């Protein structure tokens, strides 16, 4: 399967586009955002766990990054409430076992640098917001490795940020509020991926916006079609 697999092009999925599909485990559904491969794939997805469901044990051949959006995600290592951020490096494994709360997660698979071996479980919902050098923005830094940066950001209503030509691209998920790039408005639940080599301005909606942001991880423009 190849879905939004050309990293030289802008890609976006909004809640109006959602099409949930069953996974191999009962009670577990996926909304695929981008994907290269079949059951084992380089993938970005929303995964929805019904109450008291589980997913078979698996090893992360290319690493796994998770942001818990709703409910409580759990495995044999712990329980992680909404707002938790997890990184499971290449070679780690687990068995997700979800309780009565159910869970909705944003998950990225097979996207780790082989040298990025730090395993993380960050209770980001408990961390204070930090003032950014850019006025109108507060943030929570979740992870950095080489040029890759993963953060949560909160922008004041109507606040606009101009990004110069992106090195390594930018990927975002709208957690609360809404966002505009001048071409389209993106409500909560929207996922957007901007390729390397583009410049853009993003503007928070009338009620502000809260975002998951990942920068510096996409192929350079000259190799983005790989």
XYZ file of C-alpha atoms in Angstrom, residues 33 48 53 84 108 141 179:
7
model
C -2.706 9.130 7.298
C -8.730 3.708 18.086
C -9.276 -4.384 23.806
C 1.292 11.278 27.229
C 4.195 6.854 13.770
C 9.441 20.227 24.010
C -5.404 26.505 11.954
